[in-house]
Short mmCIF file of C-alpha atoms and ligand atoms in Angstrom, two decimals:
data_model
loop_
_atom_site.label_atom_id
_atom_site.label_comp_id
_atom_site.label_asym_id
_atom_site.label_seq_id
_atom_site.Cartn_x
_atom_site.Cartn_y
_atom_site.Cartn_z
CA UNK A 8 58.32 93.79 148.01
CA UNK A 9 60.84 90.36 147.64
CA UNK A 10 60.81 87.51 150.22
CA UNK A 11 63.02 85.31 150.23
CA UNK A 12 62.99 81.43 151.08
CA UNK A 13 65.84 79.15 151.45
CA UNK A 14 64.10 75.24 151.03
CA UNK A 15 66.30 71.79 150.12
CA UNK A 16 66.59 69.39 147.13
CA UNK A 17 66.54 66.83 146.93
CA UNK A 18 70.18 65.97 147.66
CA UNK A 19 70.93 68.33 150.89
CA UNK A 20 72.34 71.44 149.38
CA UNK A 21 69.55 74.27 149.58
CA UNK A 22 67.81 76.59 147.61
CA UNK A 23 66.94 80.18 147.61
CA UNK A 24 63.48 80.85 146.40
CA UNK A 25 62.20 84.42 146.01
CA UNK A 26 58.58 85.44 145.86
CA UNK A 27 58.27 88.78 144.37
CA UNK A 28 54.92 90.51 144.41
CA UNK A 29 53.91 89.00 147.15
CA UNK A 30 50.59 91.70 146.66
CA UNK A 31 46.78 90.99 146.67
CA UNK A 32 43.97 93.20 144.62
CA UNK A 33 39.81 92.12 146.24
CA UNK A 34 37.42 93.03 144.29
CA UNK A 35 33.87 93.13 146.72
CA UNK A 36 30.23 94.36 146.40
CA UNK A 37 26.47 92.89 146.32
CA UNK A 38 26.06 90.29 143.57
CA UNK A 39 25.07 91.78 140.70
CA UNK A 40 27.41 95.02 140.95
CA UNK A 41 30.06 93.78 138.22
CA UNK A 42 32.61 92.29 140.15
CA UNK A 43 33.55 89.58 137.88
CA UNK A 44 32.97 91.98 134.76
CA UNK A 45 35.54 94.40 136.60
CA UNK A 46 37.71 90.83 137.74
CA UNK A 47 37.74 88.96 133.72
CA UNK A 48 39.17 92.28 132.53
CA UNK A 49 41.46 93.24 134.81
CA UNK A 50 43.04 89.38 134.70
CA UNK A 51 43.01 89.94 130.63
CA UNK A 52 45.09 93.48 130.97
CA UNK A 53 47.34 92.65 133.30
CA UNK A 54 49.47 89.52 132.16
CA UNK A 55 50.75 89.17 135.79
CA UNK A 56 47.53 89.43 137.66
CA UNK A 57 46.67 85.67 138.65
CA UNK A 58 42.75 85.36 139.66
CA UNK A 59 42.38 83.74 142.69
CA UNK A 60 39.49 80.28 142.54
CA UNK A 61 37.05 80.25 145.21
CA UNK A 62 35.53 76.80 146.82
CA UNK A 63 32.03 76.71 146.44
CA UNK A 64 29.49 74.04 147.20
CA UNK A 65 26.70 75.78 144.95
CA UNK A 66 26.09 74.53 141.99
CA UNK A 67 27.96 75.15 138.94
CA UNK A 68 25.80 77.86 136.64
CA UNK A 69 26.04 74.72 133.24
CA UNK A 70 28.44 75.63 130.43
CA UNK A 71 28.91 79.21 131.20
CA UNK A 72 31.03 77.87 134.52
CA UNK A 73 33.78 75.23 134.86
CA UNK A 74 35.33 72.86 137.97
CA UNK A 75 39.10 74.54 138.31
CA UNK A 76 38.50 77.55 136.43
CA UNK A 77 35.31 80.12 137.07
CA UNK A 78 35.00 78.05 141.28
CA UNK A 79 36.02 74.63 142.71
CA UNK A 80 32.66 73.52 142.95
CA UNK A 81 32.68 70.92 145.87
CA UNK A 82 30.36 69.05 147.65
CA UNK A 83 29.19 70.58 151.22
CA UNK A 84 31.43 67.24 152.96
CA UNK A 85 35.09 68.56 151.45
CA UNK A 86 33.71 71.91 152.13
CA UNK A 87 33.32 71.54 155.97
CA UNK A 88 36.63 68.66 156.10
CA UNK A 89 38.56 71.36 154.70
CA UNK A 90 36.88 73.81 157.76
CA UNK A 91 38.65 71.43 160.12
CA UNK A 92 41.62 71.36 158.83
CA UNK A 93 42.28 75.01 158.15
CA UNK A 94 42.29 75.20 154.85
CA UNK A 95 41.03 78.07 154.07
CA UNK A 96 41.87 82.23 154.59
CA UNK A 97 38.61 83.15 154.99
CA UNK A 98 35.18 81.10 154.39
CA UNK A 99 31.64 83.19 154.36
CA UNK A 100 27.81 80.93 154.56
CA UNK A 101 27.28 83.39 152.36
CA UNK A 102 23.41 82.78 151.38
CA UNK A 103 21.99 80.14 153.74
CA UNK A 104 23.48 76.45 152.53
CA UNK A 105 25.79 78.22 150.04
CA UNK A 106 29.74 78.35 151.42
CA UNK A 107 32.36 80.05 149.32
CA UNK A 108 35.82 80.70 150.78
CA UNK A 109 39.43 81.10 150.58
CA UNK A 110 41.76 78.16 149.84
CA UNK A 111 45.13 79.47 151.69
CA UNK A 112 47.10 77.06 148.67
CA UNK A 113 45.30 78.97 146.26
CA UNK A 114 46.94 82.17 147.64
CA UNK A 115 50.12 80.27 148.10
CA UNK A 116 49.77 78.90 144.26
CA UNK A 117 49.76 82.31 142.54
CA UNK A 118 52.15 83.31 144.18
CA UNK A 119 54.31 80.70 143.89
CA UNK A 120 54.61 81.41 140.20
CA UNK A 121 55.74 85.24 140.44
CA UNK A 122 51.28 86.73 140.45
CA UNK A 123 49.65 89.72 142.60
CA UNK A 124 46.59 87.41 143.17
CA UNK A 125 43.36 89.03 142.63
CA UNK A 126 39.66 88.22 144.30
CA UNK A 127 36.26 88.65 143.37
CA UNK A 128 34.79 87.67 147.29
CA UNK A 129 31.72 89.10 149.35
CA UNK A 130 32.01 92.56 151.37
CA UNK A 131 32.57 90.32 154.93
CA UNK A 132 35.29 88.27 152.76
CA UNK A 133 36.59 91.05 151.34
CA UNK A 134 37.31 92.38 154.99
CA UNK A 135 38.49 89.39 156.20
CA UNK A 136 41.21 89.23 153.64
CA UNK A 137 41.74 93.30 154.11
CA UNK A 138 42.49 91.87 158.15
CA UNK A 139 44.66 89.14 157.18
CA UNK A 140 46.92 89.81 154.61
CA UNK A 141 47.30 93.90 156.28
CA UNK A 142 49.02 96.34 153.97
CA UNK A 143 49.61 93.43 150.87
CA UNK A 144 45.70 94.06 149.62
CA UNK A 145 44.20 96.93 147.98
CA UNK A 146 40.53 96.07 148.56
CA UNK A 147 37.44 98.10 146.57
CA UNK A 148 34.75 98.17 146.72
CA UNK A 149 32.22 98.23 143.47
CA UNK A 150 29.36 100.41 143.67
CA UNK A 151 26.32 100.73 142.35
CA UNK A 152 23.67 103.99 141.33
CA UNK A 153 21.31 102.70 142.87
CA UNK A 154 19.60 99.10 144.64
CA UNK A 155 17.23 98.97 141.41
CA UNK A 156 19.58 99.10 138.51
CA UNK A 157 21.29 95.82 140.90
CA UNK A 158 18.27 93.99 140.61
CA UNK A 159 18.03 94.98 136.81
CA UNK A 160 21.37 93.63 136.06
CA UNK A 161 20.79 90.30 138.70
CA UNK A 162 18.16 89.34 135.95
CA UNK A 163 20.08 90.75 133.20
CA UNK A 164 22.42 88.45 133.59
CA UNK A 165 20.09 85.84 133.45
CA UNK A 166 21.64 83.28 135.68
CA UNK A 167 19.42 83.00 138.53
CA UNK A 168 16.18 82.58 139.30
CA UNK A 169 13.51 84.14 140.94
CA UNK A 170 14.24 82.56 144.33
CA UNK A 171 18.13 83.35 144.44
CA UNK A 172 17.21 86.94 143.01
CA UNK A 173 15.59 87.28 146.09
CA UNK A 174 18.13 86.43 148.52
CA UNK A 175 20.68 88.54 146.59
CA UNK A 176 18.61 91.38 147.70
CA UNK A 177 18.01 90.79 150.72
CA UNK A 178 21.26 91.31 151.75
CA UNK A 179 22.26 94.28 149.65
CA UNK A 180 21.13 97.16 152.25
CA UNK A 181 23.19 95.11 154.83
CA UNK A 182 26.42 94.76 152.12
CA UNK A 183 26.33 98.44 151.54
CA UNK A 184 26.54 99.46 154.63
CA UNK A 185 30.35 98.84 154.88
CA UNK A 186 31.24 100.42 152.32
CA UNK A 187 33.72 103.07 153.91
CA UNK A 188 35.85 99.79 155.44
CA UNK A 189 37.62 99.80 151.90
CA UNK A 190 40.26 101.34 150.50
CA UNK A 191 38.86 102.50 146.71
CA UNK A 192 34.54 102.22 146.05
CA UNK A 193 34.44 102.54 142.63
CA UNK A 194 31.32 103.64 141.03
CA UNK A 195 30.22 100.89 138.58
CA UNK A 196 27.79 103.14 136.14
CA UNK A 197 30.14 104.03 133.26
CA UNK A 198 31.37 100.30 132.48
CA UNK A 199 33.80 102.18 130.01
CA UNK A 200 35.10 104.39 132.29
CA UNK A 201 34.18 101.99 135.62
CA UNK A 202 37.09 100.25 133.76
CA UNK A 203 39.30 102.31 133.18
CA UNK A 204 39.64 104.26 136.08
CA UNK A 205 39.75 99.65 137.79
CA UNK A 206 43.01 99.61 135.67
CA UNK A 207 44.49 103.14 137.00
CA UNK A 208 43.90 102.44 140.49
CA UNK A 209 45.58 98.24 139.86
CA UNK A 210 48.46 100.05 137.81
CA UNK A 211 49.46 102.28 140.60
CA UNK A 212 48.89 99.47 143.26
CA UNK A 213 51.00 96.94 141.16
CA UNK A 214 53.31 99.45 140.90
CA UNK A 215 54.06 101.08 144.49
P1 ADP B 304 28.76 89.73 140.10
O1 ADP B 304 30.32 89.51 139.73
O2 ADP B 304 29.04 90.80 141.02
O3 ADP B 304 27.79 89.58 140.72
P2 ADP B 304 28.83 90.56 137.05
O4 ADP B 304 29.87 90.96 136.56
O5 ADP B 304 28.38 89.36 137.37
O6 ADP B 304 28.94 91.20 138.48
O7 ADP B 304 27.54 91.77 136.58
C1 ADP B 304 26.19 91.71 136.77
C2 ADP B 304 25.23 91.58 134.81
O8 ADP B 304 25.50 93.04 134.50
C3 ADP B 304 25.94 90.60 134.13
O9 ADP B 304 25.09 90.91 133.58
C4 ADP B 304 27.26 92.45 133.66
O10 ADP B 304 27.03 92.36 132.18
C5 ADP B 304 25.81 93.22 133.64
N1 ADP B 304 27.44 94.46 134.07
C6 ADP B 304 28.53 95.29 134.67
N2 ADP B 304 28.67 96.59 134.37
C7 ADP B 304 27.25 96.55 133.84
C8 ADP B 304 26.80 98.19 134.09
N3 ADP B 304 28.60 99.35 134.19
N4 ADP B 304 26.16 98.75 133.79
C9 ADP B 304 24.92 97.80 133.19
N5 ADP B 304 25.67 96.55 133.11
C10 ADP B 304 26.49 95.84 133.77
P1 5GP B 305 28.15 83.74 143.32
O1 5GP B 305 27.30 82.95 143.30
O2 5GP B 305 27.27 84.35 142.19
O3 5GP B 305 29.20 83.62 141.78
O4 5GP B 305 28.60 84.59 144.39
C1 5GP B 305 28.15 85.01 144.99
C2 5GP B 305 28.86 86.19 145.99
O5 5GP B 305 29.39 84.98 146.85
C3 5GP B 305 29.67 86.72 145.14
O6 5GP B 305 29.29 88.05 146.45
C4 5GP B 305 30.49 86.80 145.43
O7 5GP B 305 32.10 87.37 145.46
C5 5GP B 305 30.93 85.77 146.76
N1 5GP B 305 32.25 85.14 146.25
C6 5GP B 305 32.60 83.89 145.36
N2 5GP B 305 34.14 83.81 146.12
C7 5GP B 305 34.18 84.01 147.31
C8 5GP B 305 35.18 83.39 148.60
O8 5GP B 305 36.20 82.67 148.62
N3 5GP B 305 34.66 84.28 149.81
C9 5GP B 305 33.53 84.72 150.34
N4 5GP B 305 33.51 85.39 150.94
N5 5GP B 305 32.47 85.04 149.17
C10 5GP B 305 32.98 84.27 147.78
#
């Protein structure tokens, strides 16, 4: 798909800017399913994918995360102000008091450099992105073999307090109820196999 925009340069001549590949790939699942692992792998594998950096109000995970790379870490006031300014494509209070959202400027940033945007968002956010961008978006639900396995992975990641794990586990069944509304359900059992399947799905979509 190619869109052509005309805009005026400082003088008065019009310039044409072609934006190709206005597509997005969305990974959603309950926390701990492996979205981040899969998305990071795909971004390394496909240079024309650009990771959509979400805004959020939760605390940064110590030295593991960087502001402007993993998330834009905002204060609740700043986040609220941006909601009022209609700066988000979608936003959710994913956990009580923890807001996450996709900024319109972020999708535009990625498309303006000719890349396809790839997302790691919660289940409701993934469905909102599909509703907004329709056929431009490919949505993938990452499924784990069992709820017990999900809990083990969350614990094993070592980033969450017991309280945070409980809050995340509380939503799992609710989130799993939406899986059939996604374009693909990707079972993340054996990681190596999952990554290969994910590559295949992405490759097909990029070439469609
Ligand atoms: P999410 O982004 O969905 O919260 P992560 O990508 O952070 O999930 O994965 C949660 C934890 O599970 C991480 O420690 C990750 O290394 C591990 N993990 C991911 N996929 C698998 C898998 N197939 N088998 C075992 N552990 C996995
Ligand atoms: P975490 O705190 O583990 O980084 O993320 C918690 C949850 O928020 C995950 O399910 C993650 O995918 C989701 N999330 C991250 N960014 C966004 C976003 O921009 N919008 C929505 N709706 N969810 C997001």
